[in-house]
Amino acid sequence: MDLVTKRLAGIIARITLLLFSTHGATGEEVCDSPLVSSLLPSSFRSSSQLSNSHGPGFAKLNRREGAGGWSPLRSDRYQWLEVNLGGRTQITAVATQGRYGSSDWLTAYLLMYSDTGHNWKQYRQEDSIGAFPGNSNADSVVQYKLQQPVIARYLRLIPLDWNPSGRIGLRLETYGCPYTSDVAGFDGSSSLLYRLSPGPRQTSREIISLKFKTLRNSGILLHAEGQGQHSLTLELERGKLLLLLRQGRSWSSETQRLVSLGSLLDDQHWHHVAVEKLSTHLNLTVDKNREQVQIPAQLSHWDQLSVGAVQVRGSQKPFISKRNFHGCLENLLYNDLHLIDLAKHNDHQVTVMGNVTFSCAEPVSVAVTFTGPQSFLQLPGAIASSSAGVSVRLQFRTWNKAGLLLTFDLPQQAGVVWLYLSEARLRLQIHKAGRALLELSAGSGLNDGQWHSLELSSRRGRLTIAVDREEGGTAHTSPSFPVTTGSYLFFGGCPAEDGGKACRNPFNIFQGCMRLLTLDNQPVDLIMVQQRLLGNYSQLQIDMCGIIDRCSPSHCEHGGSCSQSWTVFHCNCSDSGYSGATCHSSVYQQSCEAYKHKGNTSGLYYIDVDGSGPIKPQLIYCNMTEEKTWMVIQHNNTQLTRVRPSAVGKQHSAHFDYSSEEEQLSAIISQSEHCEQELSYHCRKSRLLNTPEGSPFSWWLGGPGPGRLQTYWGGAIPGSQQCACGLEDNCLDPQHYCNCDADRMEWANDSGLLTHKESLPVRSLLLGDIQRPGSEAAYRVGPLRCHGDKNFWNAAFFDKETSYLHFPTFHGELSADISFLFKTTASSGVFLENLGIRDFIRIELSSSTEVVFSFDVGNGPLEVRVESGVPLNDNRWHRVRAERNVKEASLRLDELPAATQEAPADGHFHLQLNSQLFIGGTASRQKGFRGCIRSLQLNGVTLDLEERARITPGVRPGCPGHCSSYGSLCQNQGRCVERDHGFYCDCGLSAYTGAFCHRELSASFKPGTSVSYTFKEPYELSRNSSDLPSSIYSDLTLRGENISLSFRTSQSPALLLYVSSYYREYLALLINKHDKLELRYKLDNSREAEVLRSRVRNLANGQLHSVTIRRLADTISVQIDQNAREDFNLTSDGEFNAIKSLVLGRVHESDDLDPDLARLSSLGFTGCLSVVHFNSISPLKAALLYPDTSPVVITGPLAQSTCGSSAPANPHAAENTHHLSDQSGSVGSGQPLVNAIRTDSALIGGVIAVVIFVIVSVLAVTARFLYRRKETYQNQEVKGAKPEDSPEFPFNSQADSQTVPSENPKEYFI
């Protein structure tokens, strides 16, 4: 053979090997062989046949024998066609065809499957859809590929609908492949034991997989033992599979439930279970549901596995317990080892305990399902009637709390017996002529979906009802009349055509399953009932239990609890923080910014950073006192903490635990525009970072997770290994880049803000140079503070109907929520659209007053509409929130009630989209939206409209004009000012302060308190003028005033406000000795003052009173509280010339006052003044907030207070910042005063005392120079007051200085 031939042969051999290996690798996937065409006619059965030529054996696809297919005798929904495949087979597809040459075909059908020809199970698509689409004619073939293959021996098709012009006609084919398996049967006293080989394992990954079937709702499937008496148990309990962790050998050992999966697993059908362990991570899969849990390290390797029971280590006998498994296992694999096959061949690794059979016994239990309002089962009473009484036994399961189980007449008493469920309890009533002769009740919680046994017996004058025998309850009585049955017994309901003659049901119908019916100890053959050979029935599913657990898996999100009836489920969202039919939508805002723009003020709020996403809401303080809105996240130590040398270690480390969880912190930092955290180090002979070239003495960890090593300090940039002074080139020692690195004996500090978001928050801190003699230090890591919500203001402007933005496909298969804000002047347009092959989702403005949410998930298009009473094209922001889940769809517009549309009970519920998501338009570029869309979120994820708009023609990033929507939030003459991202309220012309100019400013006055506001000094007007004095003050001549203030006092008489003039004119507002308000005007210095007295009494009663005074020329109006307005007139000319100053409280310059007014002014004012406003001037506000920059002189004690507050607290969150910043303290020792400092050293105390004495002496000498005209006293009630610090240690020791509210710096005074 030449070289070429050899190479060719080698290539052919390789290709052949590759083809064979490919076939072997994918053999399980290639499973589509026809299964029915080769079967004998005896493999087919049916409910009936029209004739011999219409028999079931002719129902083969594309065959024309006989009448060309199967047709039953009657065309109704009680017919069926059954195929016996000869053995268990994997079925992957079903095809149907009508009867050849006829008008007979199915348009819809159900597919049932079984291993035994009994106990049928319905195949469902998406766990909900039961009906398959059929044919549209007699010849075409409709094939349906099963989403999940079925393994069964028997198939049954049940017609639902057919050609209305014909009758039921069917030919069919199924596709699949043979199925082989290893099976073992367990009788409750048998088990398998597999001992793992000792020694090191090749891999830490272990997989156990199996299938099981059982009629018992409890039993141990697997038990794995690890090290240190730790074990895992996979146990069936009440039809659910539990994964249990035990510590100890005995059953009384501590048990922890790790996870619960599955439901109704005692249905005698095969269920798949897989346990996959990788180190300490374990995945548990039950059918299509999966959960992941953490397990202890002691279970990272297993020593032995027990199957079917818990086998005691070292014992050779099975451990007998009621908890043992009773049923069948199939294909039990451990890491690809077939344990059942090993047990068959007596392999030494697997020990068989007890009577394990290698086959599966199939007990026949025929159940019947009552599906709806017309369901009933009628049995003749003759077989149950006897003079001795009656006996009825059965088992039932249901989710409904109420329903009729059984009723029959009492022929001898002309009465009726009702056995029914009410409030999940079993009740018996016997009525006669509308009167209850007797009532009994037993049991509770009978709507749990479990099988419950029921017995009704009347023997020897004793009537008994019993539920669940020993485990349940029993009730009995001795009636004075015999209890026997009439002609019929009715189970579940009554025939509709009966009209109440033989059967009356005043209760709900029963929806659920029954089995094991016996009458007078004789079992009822339900197959005979199905064949119409016994009794009667309607709308029953016989030989199956069609119960569905709609709460497994639960569609209730975010911890909502699921409950159900036979047809629907309900989610209880209480205390979850979420709302909606499935607890999907968060009830909280996503940021402090969002709360602020709903009109809220500073306080603690629940923040849900990702809306409907998986991150839990968190309680966060929102500081809204500044122009920026800050989110403040605390940790376990924001105090200034002292560090002293210690013999324990050479380094000091600190770890910071935050009030928010890791994923919450990351989301907050990511969505905020800016974040910062104070990092301060106070030092005396304690170096910090050394030099950028050398190894740092100290460092910190910051960023996500445990954090990354950081060697820069507050105020510097990442990677610089410098402090703030190093960047600014002003360190104490020019050779170093931190003040503390100068290594001096005097106190120094390196402080600043960390603003690099990737390095935040600070996780831990390590200080290294603290052990040398004389070394002292203190550090402070402030709270994490973030402002700005990038998501809230993210917007795009669409200026053409043909413009749009596109994003990747929206994935909201089971739950989809969409929220956004829009503003427009157009009357219609599509906000959002995403298409699939058939499915779609769309939100649009259909008219100037209506928004429509439409979608299709396979059940046909549905629409939810909300109509607004006001136009929506008013160029103001409007909010849209749409949600669609498996239960309903809802649409909410602004604060209008939500409109909802229920989903079909048994319809499709997976939303399947595959195109791009279009925003502001559609794929066809028709009906586009013109205007702004903002803060667009899909399932809690914000789409970055601005980033996409920057590269898209016809769309602009951002959207101005927020004051049109939010300007009303600015109160009390506050002015709305536009910003690129939002707005703020300028309170410069308002007597109020706060984010919305809503917070009143009050002060407590003592008799010696005086606040004097000077309008203009004379030299300011006259230094460049040679006019006469009368013209100097011409611009300060008033022809009217607007005055408003609030006060609280018990003093009378009392002077509230005094305005003086350079011409000896004045205005005085006072409370006279009769507790009435008095207004004095002296507008002509040649005449006496005019006195205007209000009729309102008792103004010095200690209550808060509000006064508003308006003068225009000689006309004056006075309004006090809610009293009627009082009008006055002046006799003077109405001009108030050359006003000089306004005084609150005591008037010190009283030379120009009348004698009685001078005496009154000398008394001063004791009480509270609030929100004082004189024209455009707020003198009290100037004194409290800006005493150094405004023309105000304060003498005597003045304390900011809340004494002027009379409004109740904000129902959402009170204005309360003290709990974050009220850390009082002072520094007078030359050291930082911190809560951690505790010393009883006499020597240190003496030094401190000397230093204090020196400092106080210096302060006393310099005090006269520091305070020339003003003297300001503020007590601890004044927010923002700073403790006086030591000259030796000039650093603020306030524990949380950055959270102290400060007012808007843009306010001004004239």
Coordinates of N, CA and C in Angstrom, one line a residue, residues 484-631:
T484 N -80.4 6.5 57.4 CA -80.2 5.6 56.3 C -80.2 6.4 55.0
T485 N -79.7 5.8 53.9 CA -79.7 6.6 52.6 C -81.0 6.4 51.9
G486 N -81.2 7.4 50.9 CA -82.3 7.3 50.1 C -81.9 6.5 48.8
S487 N -82.5 6.9 47.7 CA -82.3 6.2 46.4 C -80.9 6.5 45.9
Y488 N -80.4 7.7 46.1 CA -79.1 8.0 45.6 C -78.2 8.7 46.6
L489 N -76.9 8.6 46.4 CA -75.9 9.4 47.1 C -75.2 10.3 46.0
F490 N -75.0 11.5 46.4 CA -74.4 12.5 45.5 C -73.1 13.0 46.1
F491 N -72.0 12.8 45.4 CA -70.7 13.2 45.8 C -70.2 14.5 45.0
G492 N -69.8 15.5 45.7 CA -69.2 16.7 45.1 C -70.1 17.7 44.7
G493 N -71.3 17.4 44.3 CA -72.3 18.4 43.8 C -73.6 17.7 43.4
C494 N -74.4 18.5 42.7 CA -75.7 18.0 42.3 C -75.9 18.2 40.8
P495 N -76.7 17.3 40.2 CA -76.9 17.5 38.7 C -77.7 18.8 38.5
A496 N -77.3 19.6 37.4 CA -77.9 20.8 37.1 C -79.3 20.6 36.7
E497 N -79.6 19.5 35.9 CA -80.9 19.2 35.4 C -81.9 18.7 36.4
D498 N -81.4 18.4 37.6 CA -82.2 17.8 38.6 C -83.2 18.8 39.2
G499 N -82.8 20.1 39.3 CA -83.6 21.1 39.8 C -83.9 21.0 41.3
G500 N -83.0 20.3 42.0 CA -83.2 20.2 43.4 C -84.2 19.2 43.9
K501 N -84.7 18.3 43.0 CA -85.7 17.4 43.5 C -85.1 16.3 44.3
A502 N -84.0 15.7 43.7 CA -83.3 14.6 44.5 C -82.0 15.0 45.2
C503 N -81.5 16.2 44.8 CA -80.3 16.6 45.3 C -80.3 18.1 45.5
R504 N -80.0 18.6 46.7 CA -79.9 20.0 47.0 C -78.6 20.3 47.6
N505 N -78.0 21.4 47.2 CA -76.6 21.8 47.7 C -76.6 23.3 48.0
P506 N -76.8 23.7 49.2 CA -76.8 25.1 49.6 C -75.3 25.6 49.9
F507 N -74.4 24.7 49.7 CA -73.0 25.0 49.9 C -72.2 25.1 48.6
N508 N -70.9 25.4 48.8 CA -70.0 25.5 47.6 C -69.9 24.1 47.0
I509 N -69.6 24.0 45.7 CA -69.3 22.7 45.1 C -67.9 22.3 45.5
F510 N -67.6 21.0 45.4 CA -66.3 20.5 45.8 C -65.4 20.5 44.6
Q511 N -64.2 21.0 44.7 CA -63.2 20.9 43.7 C -62.0 20.2 44.3
G512 N -61.7 19.0 43.8 CA -60.6 18.2 44.4 C -60.7 16.8 43.9
C513 N -60.0 15.9 44.6 CA -59.9 14.5 44.2 C -60.5 13.6 45.3
M514 N -61.1 12.5 44.9 CA -61.5 11.5 45.8 C -61.0 10.1 45.3
R515 N -60.8 9.2 46.3 CA -60.4 7.9 45.9 C -60.8 6.9 47.0
L516 N -60.7 5.6 46.8 CA -61.0 4.5 47.7 C -62.4 4.7 48.3
L517 N -63.4 4.9 47.5 CA -64.8 5.0 47.9 C -65.3 3.7 48.3
T518 N -65.9 3.5 49.5 CA -66.5 2.3 49.8 C -67.9 2.7 50.4
L519 N -68.9 1.8 50.1 CA -70.2 2.0 50.6 C -70.6 0.7 51.3
D520 N -70.9 0.8 52.5 CA -71.2 -0.4 53.3 C -70.1 -1.5 53.1
N521 N -68.8 -1.0 53.2 CA -67.7 -1.9 53.2 C -67.4 -2.5 51.8
Q522 N -68.2 -2.0 50.8 CA -68.0 -2.5 49.4 C -67.3 -1.5 48.6
P523 N -66.1 -1.7 48.0 CA -65.5 -0.7 47.2 C -66.3 -0.4 46.0
V524 N -66.2 0.9 45.6 CA -67.0 1.3 44.4 C -66.0 1.2 43.2
D525 N -66.4 0.6 42.2 CA -65.6 0.4 41.0 C -65.8 1.6 40.1
L526 N -64.9 2.6 40.1 CA -65.0 3.8 39.4 C -64.8 3.6 37.9
I527 N -64.1 2.5 37.5 CA -64.0 2.3 36.1 C -65.4 1.9 35.5
M528 N -66.2 1.2 36.3 CA -67.6 0.9 35.8 C -68.4 2.2 35.7
V529 N -68.1 3.1 36.6 CA -68.8 4.4 36.5 C -68.3 5.1 35.3
Q530 N -67.0 5.1 34.9 CA -66.5 5.7 33.7 C -67.2 5.1 32.5
Q531 N -67.4 3.8 32.5 CA -68.0 3.1 31.4 C -69.6 3.2 31.4
R532 N -70.1 4.1 32.2 CA -71.6 4.3 32.4 C -72.3 3.0 32.7
L533 N -71.6 2.1 33.4 CA -72.2 0.9 33.9 C -72.7 1.0 35.3
L534 N -72.3 2.0 36.0 CA -72.7 2.2 37.4 C -72.9 3.7 37.6
G535 N -74.1 4.1 38.2 CA -74.3 5.5 38.6 C -74.3 6.4 37.4
N536 N -74.0 7.7 37.7 CA -74.0 8.7 36.8 C -72.9 9.8 37.2
Y537 N -72.5 10.6 36.2 CA -71.5 11.6 36.6 C -71.5 12.7 35.5
S538 N -70.9 13.8 35.9 CA -70.7 14.9 34.9 C -69.4 15.6 35.3
Q539 N -68.7 16.0 34.2 CA -67.4 16.8 34.3 C -66.5 16.2 35.4
L540 N -66.3 14.9 35.3 CA -65.3 14.3 36.1 C -64.1 13.8 35.3
Q541 N -62.9 13.8 35.9 CA -61.8 13.1 35.3 C -61.5 11.9 36.2
I542 N -61.9 10.7 35.5 CA -61.8 9.5 36.3 C -60.5 8.8 36.0
D543 N -60.0 8.1 37.0 CA -58.7 7.4 37.0 C -57.5 8.4 36.9
M544 N -57.7 9.5 37.6 CA -56.6 10.4 37.7 C -56.9 11.5 38.8
C545 N -55.9 12.0 39.4 CA -56.1 13.1 40.3 C -55.4 14.3 39.7
G546 N -56.2 15.3 39.3 CA -55.7 16.4 38.5 C -55.3 17.6 39.4
I547 N -55.0 17.4 40.7 CA -54.7 18.5 41.5 C -53.3 19.1 41.1
I548 N -53.3 20.4 41.2 CA -52.0 21.2 40.8 C -51.7 22.1 42.0
D549 N -50.4 22.1 42.4 CA -49.9 23.0 43.4 C -49.5 24.3 42.7
R550 N -50.3 25.3 42.8 CA -50.0 26.6 42.2 C -49.0 27.4 43.0
C551 N -48.6 26.9 44.2 CA -47.6 27.6 45.0 C -46.3 26.8 45.0
S552 N -46.1 25.9 44.1 CA -44.8 25.2 44.0 C -44.5 25.0 42.5
P553 N -43.5 25.7 42.0 CA -42.8 26.8 42.8 C -43.7 28.0 43.0
S554 N -43.4 28.8 44.0 CA -44.2 29.9 44.3 C -43.9 31.1 43.3
H555 N -45.0 31.7 42.8 CA -44.8 32.9 42.0 C -44.8 34.2 42.8
C556 N -44.9 34.0 44.1 CA -44.9 35.2 45.0 C -43.4 35.6 45.2
E557 N -43.1 36.8 44.9 CA -41.7 37.2 45.0 C -41.5 37.9 46.3
H558 N -40.2 38.1 46.6 CA -39.7 39.0 47.7 C -40.2 38.5 49.0
G559 N -40.4 37.2 49.2 CA -40.8 36.7 50.5 C -42.3 36.7 50.7
G560 N -43.1 37.1 49.7 CA -44.5 37.0 49.9 C -45.0 35.6 50.1
S561 N -46.0 35.4 50.9 CA -46.5 34.0 51.2 C -47.6 33.6 50.3
C562 N -47.6 32.4 49.8 CA -48.5 31.9 48.8 C -49.6 31.1 49.4
S563 N -50.8 31.3 49.1 CA -51.9 30.4 49.4 C -52.8 30.2 48.2
Q564 N -53.6 29.2 48.2 CA -54.3 28.9 46.9 C -55.6 28.2 47.2
S565 N -56.4 28.3 46.1 CA -57.7 27.5 46.1 C -57.5 26.5 44.9
W566 N -58.5 25.8 44.5 CA -58.3 24.9 43.4 C -58.0 25.6 42.1
T567 N -58.4 26.8 41.9 CA -58.2 27.5 40.6 C -57.2 28.6 40.6
V568 N -57.0 29.2 41.7 CA -56.1 30.4 41.7 C -55.2 30.4 42.9
F569 N -54.1 31.2 42.9 CA -53.3 31.4 44.0 C -53.3 32.8 44.4
H570 N -52.9 33.1 45.6 CA -53.0 34.4 46.2 C -51.7 34.7 46.9
C571 N -51.1 35.9 46.8 CA -49.9 36.3 47.4 C -50.2 37.3 48.5
N572 N -49.7 37.0 49.7 CA -49.8 37.9 50.9 C -48.5 38.6 51.0
C573 N -48.6 39.9 50.6 CA -47.3 40.7 50.6 C -47.1 41.5 51.9
S574 N -47.9 41.2 52.9 CA -47.7 42.0 54.2 C -46.3 41.9 54.7
D575 N -45.8 43.0 55.1 CA -44.4 43.2 55.7 C -43.3 42.8 54.8
S576 N -43.6 42.7 53.5 CA -42.5 42.4 52.5 C -41.9 43.6 51.9
G577 N -42.6 44.7 52.0 CA -42.1 45.9 51.3 C -42.5 46.0 49.8
Y578 N -43.3 45.0 49.4 CA -43.6 45.0 48.0 C -45.1 44.8 47.8
S579 N -45.6 45.1 46.6 CA -47.1 45.1 46.4 C -47.4 44.4 45.1
G580 N -48.6 44.3 44.8 CA -49.1 43.7 43.5 C -49.5 42.3 43.7
A581 N -50.0 41.7 42.6 CA -50.6 40.3 42.7 C -49.5 39.3 43.0
T582 N -48.2 39.6 42.7 CA -47.2 38.6 43.0 C -46.1 39.2 43.9
C583 N -46.4 40.3 44.6 CA -45.4 41.0 45.4 C -44.2 41.4 44.6
H584 N -44.4 41.9 43.4 CA -43.3 42.2 42.5 C -42.8 43.7 42.7
S585 N -43.7 44.6 42.8 CA -43.3 46.0 42.8 C -43.1 46.6 44.2
S586 N -42.0 47.3 44.3 CA -41.6 47.8 45.6 C -42.5 49.0 46.0
V587 N -42.8 49.1 47.2 CA -43.7 50.2 47.7 C -42.8 51.4 48.1
Y588 N -41.5 51.2 48.1 CA -40.5 52.3 48.5 C -39.9 52.9 47.3
Q589 N -39.3 54.1 47.5 CA -38.6 54.8 46.5 C -37.2 54.2 46.4
Q590 N -36.5 54.5 45.3 CA -35.2 54.0 45.0 C -34.0 54.9 45.5
S591 N -34.3 56.0 46.0 CA -33.3 56.9 46.5 C -33.9 58.0 47.3
C592 N -33.0 58.7 48.1 CA -33.5 59.9 48.8 C -34.0 61.0 47.8
E593 N -33.3 61.1 46.7 CA -33.7 62.1 45.7 C -35.2 61.9 45.3
A594 N -35.6 60.6 45.1 CA -37.0 60.3 44.7 C -37.9 60.7 45.8
Y595 N -37.5 60.4 47.1 CA -38.4 60.9 48.2 C -38.5 62.4 48.3
K596 N -37.4 63.1 48.0 CA -37.5 64.5 48.1 C -38.4 65.1 47.1
H597 N -38.5 64.5 45.9 CA -39.3 65.0 44.8 C -40.8 64.6 44.9
K598 N -41.0 63.9 46.0 CA -42.4 63.6 46.4 C -42.9 64.5 47.5
G599 N -42.0 65.5 47.9 CA -42.3 66.5 48.9 C -41.9 66.1 50.3
N600 N -41.1 65.0 50.5 CA -40.7 64.6 51.8 C -39.5 65.4 52.3
T601 N -39.3 65.4 53.6 CA -38.2 66.1 54.3 C -37.3 65.1 54.9
S602 N -36.2 65.6 55.6 CA -35.2 64.8 56.1 C -35.7 63.8 57.1
G603 N -35.1 62.6 57.1 CA -35.6 61.6 58.0 C -35.1 60.2 57.6
L604 N -35.5 59.2 58.3 CA -35.2 57.8 58.0 C -36.2 57.2 57.0
Y605 N -35.8 56.7 55.9 CA -36.7 56.1 54.9 C -36.2 54.8 54.5
Y606 N -37.1 53.9 54.1 CA -36.7 52.7 53.4 C -36.4 53.0 52.0
I607 N -35.2 52.6 51.5 CA -34.7 52.8 50.2 C -34.6 51.4 49.5
D608 N -35.2 51.3 48.4 CA -35.1 50.0 47.6 C -34.4 50.4 46.3
V609 N -33.1 50.2 46.3 CA -32.2 50.7 45.3 C -32.4 50.1 43.9
D610 N -33.0 48.9 43.9 CA -33.2 48.3 42.5 C -34.7 48.0 42.3
G611 N -35.6 48.7 43.0 CA -37.0 48.6 42.7 C -37.5 47.2 42.9
S612 N -37.9 46.6 41.8 CA -38.5 45.2 41.9 C -37.4 44.2 41.8
G613 N -36.1 44.5 41.8 CA -35.0 43.6 41.8 C -34.9 42.8 43.1
P614 N -33.8 42.0 43.2 CA -33.7 41.1 44.3 C -33.1 41.8 45.6
I615 N -32.6 43.0 45.5 CA -32.0 43.6 46.7 C -33.1 44.1 47.6
K616 N -32.9 43.8 48.9 CA -33.9 44.1 49.9 C -34.0 45.6 50.2
P617 N -35.1 46.1 50.6 CA -35.1 47.5 51.0 C -34.3 47.7 52.3
Q618 N -33.8 48.9 52.5 CA -32.9 49.2 53.6 C -33.3 50.6 54.2
L619 N -33.1 50.7 55.5 CA -33.5 51.9 56.2 C -32.3 52.8 56.2
I620 N -32.4 54.0 55.6 CA -31.3 54.9 55.4 C -31.8 56.3 55.8
Y621 N -30.8 57.1 56.3 CA -31.1 58.5 56.7 C -30.9 59.3 55.4
C622 N -32.0 60.2 55.1 CA -31.9 61.1 54.0 C -31.8 62.5 54.6
N623 N -30.7 63.2 54.3 CA -30.5 64.5 54.7 C -30.9 65.5 53.6
M624 N -32.0 66.2 53.7 CA -32.5 67.0 52.7 C -32.4 68.5 53.1
T625 N -31.6 68.8 54.0 CA -31.5 70.2 54.5 C -30.6 71.1 53.6
E626 N -29.9 70.5 52.7 CA -29.0 71.2 51.8 C -29.6 71.2 50.4
E627 N -28.9 71.9 49.5 CA -29.3 71.9 48.1 C -29.2 70.5 47.5
K628 N -28.2 69.8 47.9 CA -28.0 68.4 47.5 C -28.7 67.5 48.5
T629 N -29.2 66.4 48.1 CA -29.9 65.4 48.9 C -29.0 64.3 49.2
W630 N -28.6 64.1 50.5 CA -27.6 63.1 50.9 C -28.2 61.9 51.4
M631 N -27.7 60.7 51.0 CA -28.0 59.4 51.6 C -26.8 59.2 52.6

